[in-house]
XYZ file of C-alpha atoms in Angstrom:
303
model
C 262.749 63.843 29.563
C 264.355 64.787 33.514
C 260.876 63.320 35.394
C 262.809 64.812 38.507
C 262.278 68.206 36.994
C 258.639 67.606 37.515
C 258.108 68.694 41.022
C 254.450 70.455 41.791
C 251.204 68.214 42.301
C 248.408 68.484 39.282
C 245.843 69.353 41.980
C 247.812 72.167 42.967
C 247.935 73.404 38.951
C 244.566 72.680 38.530
C 243.743 74.960 42.039
C 245.313 77.411 39.877
C 244.205 77.365 36.247
C 240.378 77.560 37.485
C 241.320 80.350 39.998
C 243.093 82.357 37.058
C 239.606 80.725 35.048
C 236.739 82.070 37.341
C 238.767 85.251 38.995
C 238.420 84.819 43.094
C 238.857 81.916 45.543
C 235.025 81.542 46.206
C 234.064 80.957 42.355
C 236.999 78.390 41.811
C 236.005 76.709 45.061
C 232.662 76.519 43.750
C 233.516 75.213 40.655
C 235.936 72.296 41.943
C 233.343 71.749 44.556
C 236.294 72.215 47.294
C 235.986 74.718 50.264
C 237.640 77.870 49.923
C 240.481 77.316 52.477
C 241.079 74.151 50.830
C 241.402 75.780 47.379
C 243.688 78.852 48.663
C 245.988 76.203 50.241
C 246.564 74.457 47.121
C 247.528 77.785 45.304
C 249.891 78.793 48.306
C 251.707 75.085 48.223
C 251.773 75.593 44.562
C 253.505 79.078 44.845
C 256.011 77.715 47.521
C 256.836 74.785 44.887
C 257.544 77.121 42.000
C 259.175 79.503 44.440
C 257.283 82.657 42.512
C 253.901 84.544 43.010
C 251.298 84.026 40.986
C 248.332 86.429 42.020
C 247.989 89.861 43.590
C 245.027 91.084 45.216
C 243.109 93.611 44.001
C 239.951 94.508 45.804
C 237.909 91.285 45.553
C 239.547 89.730 42.989
C 242.813 87.893 42.241
C 245.035 89.665 39.289
C 247.785 87.129 37.708
C 250.922 88.468 38.420
C 253.549 88.825 35.390
C 254.942 85.062 36.485
C 251.424 84.211 36.969
C 250.546 85.064 33.497
C 253.232 83.844 31.948
C 252.298 80.176 33.521
C 248.636 80.110 33.042
C 249.040 79.391 29.467
C 251.061 76.026 30.370
C 249.151 74.843 32.823
C 245.784 75.636 30.813
C 247.431 73.057 28.112
C 247.907 70.937 30.667
C 244.284 71.030 31.455
C 243.092 70.632 27.994
C 245.274 67.365 27.941
C 244.159 66.317 30.866
C 240.433 66.336 29.310
C 241.033 64.598 26.575
C 242.850 61.715 28.841
C 239.373 61.803 31.247
C 237.580 61.564 27.633
C 239.327 59.153 26.122
C 238.946 56.978 29.196
C 235.206 57.796 29.372
C 235.300 56.522 25.749
C 236.779 53.393 26.332
C 234.297 52.625 29.410
C 231.964 49.636 28.950
C 230.158 49.968 32.576
C 226.342 50.528 32.047
C 226.537 52.579 35.505
C 227.150 56.015 35.863
C 226.092 59.732 35.045
C 225.363 60.932 31.841
C 224.624 64.723 31.140
C 222.074 65.936 28.681
C 222.001 69.793 27.259
C 218.464 70.851 25.603
C 216.374 73.488 26.537
C 214.100 73.704 29.334
C 210.997 73.146 27.269
C 211.995 69.936 25.854
C 213.340 68.853 29.576
C 210.203 69.405 30.974
C 207.609 68.792 28.599
C 209.095 65.516 26.042
C 211.992 63.945 27.532
C 210.019 63.180 31.074
C 208.325 60.240 28.709
C 211.819 59.286 27.359
C 213.680 59.079 30.412
C 211.078 56.670 32.281
C 211.688 54.421 29.807
C 215.207 54.557 30.167
C 215.155 53.943 33.695
C 213.495 50.705 33.135
C 215.989 49.686 30.202
C 219.202 50.969 32.386
C 218.120 51.195 35.829
C 221.938 52.039 37.101
C 222.204 54.979 34.709
C 222.049 58.710 36.381
C 220.786 61.564 34.015
C 221.706 64.689 34.678
C 220.317 67.737 32.586
C 221.595 70.824 31.502
C 218.404 73.515 30.852
C 219.882 75.726 28.548
C 219.275 77.812 25.112
C 222.847 77.749 24.212
C 225.404 75.259 22.734
C 227.112 73.296 25.583
C 230.612 72.928 24.575
C 230.676 68.965 24.190
C 234.336 68.714 23.200
C 235.284 70.727 26.943
C 232.738 68.013 28.463
C 229.780 70.617 29.686
C 227.389 67.467 28.826
C 227.618 64.237 27.172
C 224.874 64.327 24.657
C 223.235 67.498 23.424
C 219.709 67.916 21.792
C 219.982 70.503 19.134
C 218.329 72.225 16.443
C 221.354 73.183 14.538
C 223.765 70.286 12.699
C 227.198 70.840 14.495
C 230.731 71.520 12.028
C 233.311 70.377 14.185
C 234.736 66.766 13.225
C 235.125 65.631 16.961
C 231.244 65.533 17.261
C 229.179 62.961 15.895
C 225.648 63.811 15.050
C 222.761 62.364 14.133
C 219.460 64.115 12.415
C 216.446 62.812 14.241
C 213.923 64.341 12.311
C 212.141 67.816 11.110
C 209.878 69.007 13.765
C 206.771 71.056 12.782
C 206.098 74.456 14.800
C 203.204 76.889 14.848
C 202.217 80.441 16.231
C 199.988 79.397 19.410
C 197.885 81.348 22.154
C 195.521 80.630 24.603
C 192.325 79.502 23.353
C 191.052 82.185 25.582
C 193.378 84.710 23.860
C 192.580 83.510 20.585
C 188.749 83.066 20.604
C 189.099 86.609 22.626
C 188.720 88.616 19.676
C 185.329 86.962 18.309
C 186.597 85.788 15.296
C 189.238 84.197 13.654
C 192.785 86.081 13.795
C 194.759 86.101 10.172
C 198.403 87.093 9.794
C 196.812 90.429 8.884
C 195.925 91.221 12.959
C 199.635 90.647 13.608
C 200.555 94.247 13.891
C 198.013 94.659 16.889
C 198.784 91.735 18.822
C 201.115 91.329 21.683
C 203.410 88.290 21.939
C 205.862 86.631 24.334
C 209.709 86.795 23.844
C 211.713 83.671 25.331
C 215.253 84.961 25.044
C 216.461 86.946 22.196
C 213.657 89.659 21.068
C 214.927 90.456 18.361
C 216.042 86.897 16.909
C 212.195 86.445 17.511
C 211.150 89.176 15.329
C 213.031 87.246 12.476
C 211.277 83.816 13.045
C 207.879 85.547 13.124
C 208.701 87.356 10.193
C 209.185 83.907 8.279
C 205.903 83.183 9.150
C 204.629 86.153 7.179
C 204.091 88.045 10.413
C 204.552 91.892 10.343
C 205.703 92.479 13.754
C 208.252 94.569 15.205
C 210.080 94.178 18.796
C 207.863 96.331 20.225
C 204.913 93.684 19.740
C 206.667 91.770 22.696
C 205.679 93.044 25.455
C 206.772 90.401 28.087
C 209.681 88.088 27.661
C 211.543 85.733 29.873
C 214.904 83.631 29.052
C 213.121 80.756 30.884
C 211.297 79.060 28.270
C 208.520 77.402 30.704
C 207.947 80.537 32.508
C 207.515 82.251 28.997
C 205.501 79.482 27.935
C 203.305 80.050 30.888
C 202.642 83.314 30.465
C 201.495 82.436 26.526
C 199.069 79.786 28.514
C 197.748 82.327 31.084
C 196.732 84.519 27.454
C 199.525 87.303 28.114
C 200.201 86.838 24.265
C 201.018 84.480 21.505
C 204.350 82.685 20.764
C 206.124 80.266 18.782
C 206.020 76.808 20.078
C 206.921 73.402 18.319
C 203.481 71.050 18.135
C 204.649 68.212 19.950
C 205.063 70.394 23.087
C 201.541 72.348 22.148
C 199.692 69.547 21.575
C 200.393 68.601 25.497
C 198.013 71.387 26.783
C 194.336 71.623 25.743
C 194.088 75.219 26.449
C 196.723 75.865 23.506
C 195.825 76.325 19.852
C 197.307 77.458 16.716
C 196.762 81.297 16.911
C 195.786 82.052 12.821
C 194.231 80.176 10.699
C 196.419 81.480 7.499
C 199.759 80.852 8.331
C 201.096 77.380 7.684
C 203.732 75.787 10.016
C 207.492 75.877 9.407
C 209.645 73.182 10.457
C 213.195 73.100 12.217
C 215.550 69.824 12.443
C 216.365 68.125 15.858
C 220.468 66.776 16.462
C 221.297 64.851 18.858
C 225.069 65.183 19.481
C 227.684 63.770 21.220
C 231.541 63.575 21.236
C 233.088 60.741 19.044
C 235.272 59.367 21.309
C 232.123 59.179 23.859
C 229.820 57.615 21.586
C 232.333 54.327 22.109
C 231.331 54.316 25.848
C 228.256 51.656 26.055
C 226.608 53.811 28.890
C 226.714 57.291 26.180
C 225.779 54.788 23.150
C 222.873 53.655 25.435
C 221.535 56.507 26.333
C 222.208 58.311 22.973
C 220.345 55.627 21.000
C 217.545 55.445 24.014
C 217.291 59.036 23.226
C 216.870 59.054 19.462
C 214.462 56.090 19.654
C 211.836 58.223 21.802
C 212.471 61.175 19.832
C 211.761 59.927 16.422
C 208.552 58.154 18.200
C 207.120 61.803 19.097
C 204.895 62.477 16.635
C 202.625 65.385 17.488
C 198.952 65.426 16.941
C 197.796 68.146 14.338
C 195.403 69.957 15.465
C 194.921 73.057 13.220
C 191.707 74.912 13.781
């Protein structure tokens, strides 16, 4: 290889790639933690070094030129390779101190993890935890997170997964809502009841029907993609919803809604990248989470 032909700076190439991916200098600057003028100078420096124009400004957005379209694929390949280098190096690290990002739902983060992370702080005080709260599957291969708590088994060979256990879930409601009907509710009452949605109402209907409830999207009269907010509306008596026993058991004002509906179970998986699992810091957090999540056994409170 003629090493003298490689004359550009990787930071400049990265600035170009992120700008192309994000669409604007301001969004790219936020993604990289840089100021917009700094990012703009890096892109301009790359254009000068390569002797080509990479972007055209259209309204408030940047559009790749023909040369930019051709080059961005090569730079994207470089970015993927750089990510693999970083991932491999992280996996070889034996330091306990440092950042570990955990991807999980907001409800799990708010109500299940605090006790577990409090113990982790005593065990490994040098570890910094960042919680990425999302209902979507974080891409661990692209380092969106180091560890993910999921309800589905990953099928990619680069990922290492451990099934922690099966967790029970039921239909719950505020005691005031459930007992306010003057009698015990049964599944026959479901078509006339209000339900609280979390993210995807059509998907929630499918889950509710799995409990044997004859409900439609029209029964879901209030919803929020923020699980903590949606659960608060359940607590305030706006309607019923599905919840894991281990979370619902933490609220004395919440009770199972139906006397003739059995719980269902869902799996809890702990997932990380295979290379990251060799990192001492990642492994300590992963194993501690596995132990803590296995220990969370909710009290059964069926009325």
